[in-house]
Amino acid sequence: RSYRTLLNGTYVDEEQTISMADTVTGTLALEFSGEHTQVFDANAPAMAVRDALVALSSVGDVEVLKSAADGVRSFLVRFLHPTHVGPQPRLSVANATLTDSAAG
């Protein structure tokens, strides 16, 4: 977790990551500052996760990047300036209906 702060005259965007095994399927929502996103697929494209987040009144401009490596799927959420300055509330998973096909 990093924060949007002024560092040597340059702003640094806060980033938070939601990660899961790449064998996880199902749906989930994210909670941010007391609000819940629409439910989306655990393997949704980054733009779908971004769209779900920016639909919340507490979320301004964000960038979402999706990656998969070493059996882990991750969504990196970058809170962009000028909407988000300083520490942001923590993103958390909510309303999840997830299963892991690797879990016997």
Tab-separated table of N, CA and C in Angstrom:
chain	number	residue	atom	x	y	z
A	1	ARG	N	0.851	-1.164	0.000
A	1	ARG	CA	0.000	0.000	0.000
A	1	ARG	C	0.895	1.224	0.000
A	2	SER	N	0.669	2.109	-0.943
A	2	SER	CA	1.412	3.362	-0.977
A	2	SER	C	0.402	4.501	-1.028
A	3	TYR	N	0.831	5.688	-0.707
A	3	TYR	CA	-0.086	6.817	-0.618
A	3	TYR	C	0.212	7.873	-1.656
A	4	ARG	N	-0.807	8.645	-1.982
A	4	ARG	CA	-0.665	9.785	-2.882
A	4	ARG	C	-0.111	10.925	-2.037
A	5	THR	N	1.168	11.117	-2.108
A	5	THR	CA	1.819	12.144	-1.308
A	5	THR	C	2.776	12.929	-2.175
A	6	LEU	N	3.137	14.078	-1.672
A	6	LEU	CA	4.121	14.899	-2.358
A	6	LEU	C	5.492	14.451	-1.885
A	7	LEU	N	6.291	13.959	-2.814
A	7	LEU	CA	7.618	13.439	-2.502
A	7	LEU	C	8.610	14.112	-3.437
A	8	ASN	N	9.469	14.937	-2.866
A	8	ASN	CA	10.448	15.675	-3.678
A	8	ASN	C	9.786	16.431	-4.828
A	9	GLY	N	8.635	17.046	-4.556
A	9	GLY	CA	7.942	17.842	-5.564
A	9	GLY	C	7.111	17.047	-6.547
A	10	THR	N	7.012	15.723	-6.371
A	10	THR	CA	6.259	14.869	-7.281
A	10	THR	C	5.220	14.085	-6.488
A	11	TYR	N	3.987	14.035	-7.023
A	11	TYR	CA	2.956	13.236	-6.370
A	11	TYR	C	3.150	11.759	-6.685
A	12	VAL	N	2.919	10.919	-5.691
A	12	VAL	CA	3.002	9.471	-5.837
A	12	VAL	C	1.609	8.914	-5.559
A	13	ASP	N	1.048	8.158	-6.499
A	13	ASP	CA	-0.309	7.619	-6.351
A	13	ASP	C	-0.340	6.447	-5.386
A	14	GLU	N	-1.415	6.390	-4.572
A	14	GLU	CA	-1.604	5.229	-3.714
A	14	GLU	C	-2.033	4.054	-4.576
A	15	GLU	N	-1.527	2.873	-4.236
A	15	GLU	CA	-1.901	1.636	-4.916
A	15	GLU	C	-2.341	0.609	-3.883
A	16	GLN	N	-3.403	-0.119	-4.206
A	16	GLN	CA	-3.853	-1.240	-3.388
A	16	GLN	C	-4.085	-2.414	-4.322
A	17	THR	N	-3.832	-3.615	-3.834
A	17	THR	CA	-3.941	-4.809	-4.665
A	17	THR	C	-4.906	-5.816	-4.054
A	18	ILE	N	-5.768	-6.363	-4.892
A	18	ILE	CA	-6.643	-7.477	-4.524
A	18	ILE	C	-6.095	-8.684	-5.286
A	19	SER	N	-5.721	-9.743	-4.563
A	19	SER	CA	-5.129	-10.923	-5.194
A	19	SER	C	-5.862	-12.192	-4.794
A	20	MET	N	-5.827	-13.165	-5.695
A	20	MET	CA	-6.430	-14.474	-5.436
A	20	MET	C	-5.722	-15.500	-6.307
A	21	ALA	N	-5.854	-16.742	-5.944
A	21	ALA	CA	-5.288	-17.814	-6.777
A	21	ALA	C	-5.951	-17.766	-8.148
A	22	ASP	N	-5.193	-18.079	-9.181
A	22	ASP	CA	-5.780	-18.027	-10.526
A	22	ASP	C	-6.748	-19.171	-10.788
A	23	THR	N	-6.886	-20.077	-9.837
A	23	THR	CA	-7.857	-21.172	-9.945
A	23	THR	C	-9.206	-20.810	-9.308
A	24	VAL	N	-9.302	-19.596	-8.751
A	24	VAL	CA	-10.542	-19.137	-8.112
A	24	VAL	C	-11.527	-18.679	-9.183
A	25	THR	N	-12.772	-19.114	-9.034
A	25	THR	CA	-13.854	-18.687	-9.920
A	25	THR	C	-15.001	-18.187	-9.061
A	26	GLY	N	-15.946	-17.507	-9.697
A	26	GLY	CA	-17.117	-17.009	-8.985
A	26	GLY	C	-17.238	-15.507	-9.134
A	27	THR	N	-17.922	-14.893	-8.177
A	27	THR	CA	-18.174	-13.454	-8.237
A	27	THR	C	-17.827	-12.800	-6.910
A	28	LEU	N	-17.586	-11.507	-6.990
A	28	LEU	CA	-17.290	-10.736	-5.783
A	28	LEU	C	-17.630	-9.281	-6.026
A	29	ALA	N	-17.680	-8.546	-4.937
A	29	ALA	CA	-17.809	-7.096	-4.973
A	29	ALA	C	-16.690	-6.554	-4.109
A	30	LEU	N	-16.382	-5.282	-4.284
A	30	LEU	CA	-15.391	-4.628	-3.445
A	30	LEU	C	-16.071	-3.593	-2.572
A	31	GLU	N	-15.551	-3.419	-1.372
A	31	GLU	CA	-16.055	-2.406	-0.447
A	31	GLU	C	-15.003	-1.322	-0.338
A	32	PHE	N	-15.448	-0.066	-0.426
A	32	PHE	CA	-14.558	1.082	-0.274
A	32	PHE	C	-15.321	2.181	0.440
A	33	SER	N	-14.817	2.578	1.570
A	33	SER	CA	-15.401	3.686	2.327
A	33	SER	C	-16.895	3.477	2.605
A	34	GLY	N	-17.263	2.237	2.944
A	34	GLY	CA	-18.645	1.932	3.308
A	34	GLY	C	-19.572	1.641	2.147
A	35	GLU	N	-19.095	1.744	0.923
A	35	GLU	CA	-19.905	1.457	-0.257
A	35	GLU	C	-19.443	0.157	-0.902
A	36	HIS	N	-20.389	-0.544	-1.552
A	36	HIS	CA	-20.072	-1.789	-2.246
A	36	HIS	C	-20.262	-1.616	-3.744
A	37	THR	N	-19.312	-2.157	-4.511
A	37	THR	CA	-19.450	-2.137	-5.973
A	37	THR	C	-20.520	-3.126	-6.396
A	38	GLN	N	-20.884	-3.032	-7.655
A	38	GLN	CA	-21.684	-4.079	-8.265
A	38	GLN	C	-20.852	-5.359	-8.242
A	39	VAL	N	-21.502	-6.490	-8.212
A	39	VAL	CA	-20.817	-7.778	-8.250
A	39	VAL	C	-20.207	-7.958	-9.637
A	40	PHE	N	-18.990	-8.500	-9.673
A	40	PHE	CA	-18.332	-8.786	-10.948
A	40	PHE	C	-17.641	-10.142	-10.870
A	41	ASP	N	-17.305	-10.682	-12.018
A	41	ASP	CA	-16.666	-11.987	-12.111
A	41	ASP	C	-15.237	-11.916	-11.582
A	42	ALA	N	-14.803	-12.968	-10.897
A	42	ALA	CA	-13.446	-13.003	-10.338
A	42	ALA	C	-12.374	-12.918	-11.421
A	43	ASN	N	-12.719	-13.248	-12.647
A	43	ASN	CA	-11.772	-13.171	-13.753
A	43	ASN	C	-12.135	-12.038	-14.722
A	44	ALA	N	-12.817	-11.025	-14.195
A	44	ALA	CA	-13.245	-9.897	-15.027
A	44	ALA	C	-12.048	-9.139	-15.586
A	45	PRO	N	-12.229	-8.482	-16.722
A	45	PRO	CA	-11.153	-7.629	-17.222
A	45	PRO	C	-10.967	-6.415	-16.312
A	46	ALA	N	-9.796	-5.820	-16.361
A	46	ALA	CA	-9.477	-4.669	-15.519
A	46	ALA	C	-10.493	-3.540	-15.687
A	47	MET	N	-10.947	-3.299	-16.911
A	47	MET	CA	-11.887	-2.197	-17.157
A	47	MET	C	-13.213	-2.423	-16.433
A	48	ALA	N	-13.665	-3.670	-16.315
A	48	ALA	CA	-14.912	-3.957	-15.596
A	48	ALA	C	-14.760	-3.646	-14.112
A	49	VAL	N	-13.602	-3.954	-13.551
A	49	VAL	CA	-13.351	-3.651	-12.136
A	49	VAL	C	-13.273	-2.141	-11.947
A	50	ARG	N	-12.593	-1.450	-12.854
A	50	ARG	CA	-12.510	0.010	-12.787
A	50	ARG	C	-13.904	0.624	-12.856
A	51	ASP	N	-14.721	0.171	-13.811
A	51	ASP	CA	-16.072	0.704	-13.959
A	51	ASP	C	-16.900	0.489	-12.698
A	52	ALA	N	-16.742	-0.677	-12.072
A	52	ALA	CA	-17.466	-0.953	-10.827
A	52	ALA	C	-17.028	0.006	-9.723
A	53	LEU	N	-15.743	0.291	-9.647
A	53	LEU	CA	-15.235	1.196	-8.612
A	53	LEU	C	-15.657	2.642	-8.839
A	54	VAL	N	-15.516	3.152	-10.048
A	54	VAL	CA	-15.836	4.564	-10.277
A	54	VAL	C	-17.334	4.843	-10.208
A	55	ALA	N	-18.161	3.811	-10.214
A	55	ALA	CA	-19.600	3.998	-10.029
A	55	ALA	C	-19.937	4.377	-8.582
A	56	LEU	N	-18.997	4.162	-7.663
A	56	LEU	CA	-19.217	4.531	-6.266
A	56	LEU	C	-19.003	6.024	-6.075
A	57	SER	N	-19.824	6.654	-5.238
A	57	SER	CA	-19.673	8.094	-5.010
A	57	SER	C	-18.381	8.431	-4.271
A	58	SER	N	-17.816	7.465	-3.538
A	58	SER	CA	-16.598	7.708	-2.759
A	58	SER	C	-15.321	7.487	-3.560
A	59	VAL	N	-15.452	7.046	-4.800
A	59	VAL	CA	-14.271	6.784	-5.631
A	59	VAL	C	-14.237	7.790	-6.773
A	60	GLY	N	-13.100	8.426	-6.914
A	60	GLY	CA	-12.897	9.337	-8.037
A	60	GLY	C	-12.198	8.602	-9.149
A	61	ASP	N	-11.144	9.186	-9.648
A	61	ASP	CA	-10.427	8.594	-10.770
A	61	ASP	C	-9.470	7.517	-10.283
A	62	VAL	N	-9.592	6.331	-10.862
A	62	VAL	CA	-8.697	5.222	-10.548
A	62	VAL	C	-8.271	4.544	-11.835
A	63	GLU	N	-7.146	3.871	-11.763
A	63	GLU	CA	-6.665	3.022	-12.846
A	63	GLU	C	-6.589	1.617	-12.280
A	64	VAL	N	-7.035	0.622	-13.034
A	64	VAL	CA	-6.967	-0.768	-12.593
A	64	VAL	C	-6.149	-1.555	-13.605
A	65	LEU	N	-5.176	-2.280	-13.100
A	65	LEU	CA	-4.342	-3.143	-13.926
A	65	LEU	C	-4.516	-4.580	-13.452
A	66	LYS	N	-4.663	-5.495	-14.375
A	66	LYS	CA	-4.832	-6.907	-14.034
A	66	LYS	C	-3.574	-7.656	-14.451
A	67	SER	N	-3.134	-8.559	-13.588
A	67	SER	CA	-1.974	-9.379	-13.926
A	67	SER	C	-2.190	-10.793	-13.407
A	68	ALA	N	-1.440	-11.711	-13.969
A	68	ALA	CA	-1.456	-13.099	-13.511
A	68	ALA	C	-0.037	-13.632	-13.626
A	69	ALA	N	0.465	-14.166	-12.524
A	69	ALA	CA	1.813	-14.732	-12.515
A	69	ALA	C	1.943	-15.695	-11.353
A	70	ASP	N	2.654	-16.767	-11.573
A	70	ASP	CA	2.953	-17.741	-10.515
A	70	ASP	C	1.698	-18.222	-9.789
A	71	GLY	N	0.616	-18.431	-10.542
A	71	GLY	CA	-0.607	-18.969	-9.969
A	71	GLY	C	-1.454	-17.957	-9.204
A	72	VAL	N	-1.147	-16.671	-9.335
A	72	VAL	CA	-1.897	-15.627	-8.624
A	72	VAL	C	-2.427	-14.616	-9.632
A	73	ARG	N	-3.712	-14.284	-9.500
A	73	ARG	CA	-4.361	-13.245	-10.303
A	73	ARG	C	-4.510	-12.018	-9.412
A	74	SER	N	-4.114	-10.863	-9.911
A	74	SER	CA	-4.162	-9.643	-9.105
A	74	SER	C	-4.785	-8.496	-9.872
A	75	PHE	N	-5.501	-7.666	-9.129
A	75	PHE	CA	-6.006	-6.397	-9.637
A	75	PHE	C	-5.315	-5.307	-8.827
A	76	LEU	N	-4.499	-4.508	-9.492
A	76	LEU	CA	-3.853	-3.386	-8.837
A	76	LEU	C	-4.709	-2.150	-9.095
A	77	VAL	N	-5.133	-1.499	-8.012
A	77	VAL	CA	-5.957	-0.297	-8.116
A	77	VAL	C	-5.086	0.890	-7.744
A	78	ARG	N	-4.949	1.822	-8.668
A	78	ARG	CA	-4.147	3.027	-8.445
A	78	ARG	C	-5.111	4.206	-8.311
A	79	PHE	N	-5.081	4.856	-7.150
A	79	PHE	CA	-5.920	6.022	-6.871
A	79	PHE	C	-5.197	7.257	-7.395
A	80	LEU	N	-5.803	7.935	-8.357
A	80	LEU	CA	-5.124	8.993	-9.100
A	80	LEU	C	-5.386	10.387	-8.537
A	81	HIS	N	-4.407	11.241	-8.688
A	81	HIS	CA	-4.486	12.642	-8.295
A	81	HIS	C	-5.249	13.383	-9.389
A	82	PRO	N	-6.030	14.396	-9.129
A	82	PRO	CA	-6.147	15.099	-7.862
A	82	PRO	C	-7.287	14.605	-6.981
A	83	THR	N	-8.054	13.631	-7.444
A	83	THR	CA	-9.212	13.173	-6.671
A	83	THR	C	-8.813	12.557	-5.340
A	84	HIS	N	-7.745	11.791	-5.331
A	84	HIS	CA	-7.326	11.058	-4.144
A	84	HIS	C	-5.955	11.548	-3.700
A	85	VAL	N	-5.916	12.223	-2.572
A	85	VAL	CA	-4.654	12.683	-2.003
A	85	VAL	C	-4.545	12.143	-0.585
A	86	GLY	N	-3.398	11.597	-0.239
A	86	GLY	CA	-3.188	11.058	1.101
A	86	GLY	C	-3.703	9.646	1.231
A	87	PRO	N	-3.639	9.100	2.429
A	87	PRO	CA	-4.072	7.719	2.658
A	87	PRO	C	-5.543	7.518	2.278
A	88	GLN	N	-5.814	6.414	1.608
A	88	GLN	CA	-7.168	6.067	1.190
A	88	GLN	C	-7.703	4.947	2.070
A	89	PRO	N	-9.038	4.862	2.223
A	89	PRO	CA	-9.592	3.706	2.932
A	89	PRO	C	-9.165	2.425	2.228
A	90	ARG	N	-9.046	1.363	2.981
A	90	ARG	CA	-8.611	0.090	2.405
A	90	ARG	C	-9.743	-0.546	1.610
A	91	LEU	N	-9.413	-1.024	0.427
A	91	LEU	CA	-10.340	-1.837	-0.357
A	91	LEU	C	-10.464	-3.200	0.299
A	92	SER	N	-11.647	-3.761	0.296
A	92	SER	CA	-11.807	-5.122	0.802
A	92	SER	C	-12.813	-5.866	-0.069
A	93	VAL	N	-12.746	-7.182	-0.022
A	93	VAL	CA	-13.659	-8.031	-0.779
A	93	VAL	C	-14.947	-8.176	0.011
A	94	ALA	N	-16.077	-8.044	-0.697
A	94	ALA	CA	-17.396	-8.162	-0.068
A	94	ALA	C	-18.298	-8.992	-0.988
A	95	ASN	N	-19.332	-9.543	-0.417
A	95	ASN	CA	-20.331	-10.277	-1.194
A	95	ASN	C	-19.719	-11.277	-2.154
A	96	ALA	N	-18.760	-12.049	-1.658
A	96	ALA	CA	-18.051	-12.993	-2.521
A	96	ALA	C	-18.710	-14.362	-2.540
A	97	THR	N	-18.819	-14.911	-3.725
A	97	THR	CA	-19.232	-16.284	-3.932
A	97	THR	C	-18.126	-16.917	-4.771
A	98	LEU	N	-17.065	-17.333	-4.091
A	98	LEU	CA	-15.865	-17.804	-4.769
A	98	LEU	C	-15.577	-19.256	-4.432
A	99	THR	N	-15.054	-19.973	-5.392
A	99	THR	CA	-14.593	-21.344	-5.167
A	99	THR	C	-13.228	-21.492	-5.814
A	100	ASP	N	-12.429	-22.362	-5.230
A	100	ASP	CA	-11.094	-22.618	-5.751
A	100	ASP	C	-11.062	-24.034	-6.301
A	101	SER	N	-10.945	-24.172	-7.604
A	101	SER	CA	-10.980	-25.496	-8.234
A	101	SER	C	-9.787	-26.343	-7.852
A	102	ALA	N	-8.735	-25.737	-7.325
A	102	ALA	CA	-7.553	-26.502	-6.899
A	102	ALA	C	-7.710	-27.050	-5.493
A	103	ALA	N	-8.710	-26.595	-4.759
A	103	ALA	CA	-8.911	-27.023	-3.377
A	103	ALA	C	-9.784	-28.281	-3.362
A	104	GLY	N	-9.194	-29.372	-3.638
A	104	GLY	CA	-9.705	-30.687	-3.686
A	104	GLY	C	-11.084	-31.017	-3.504
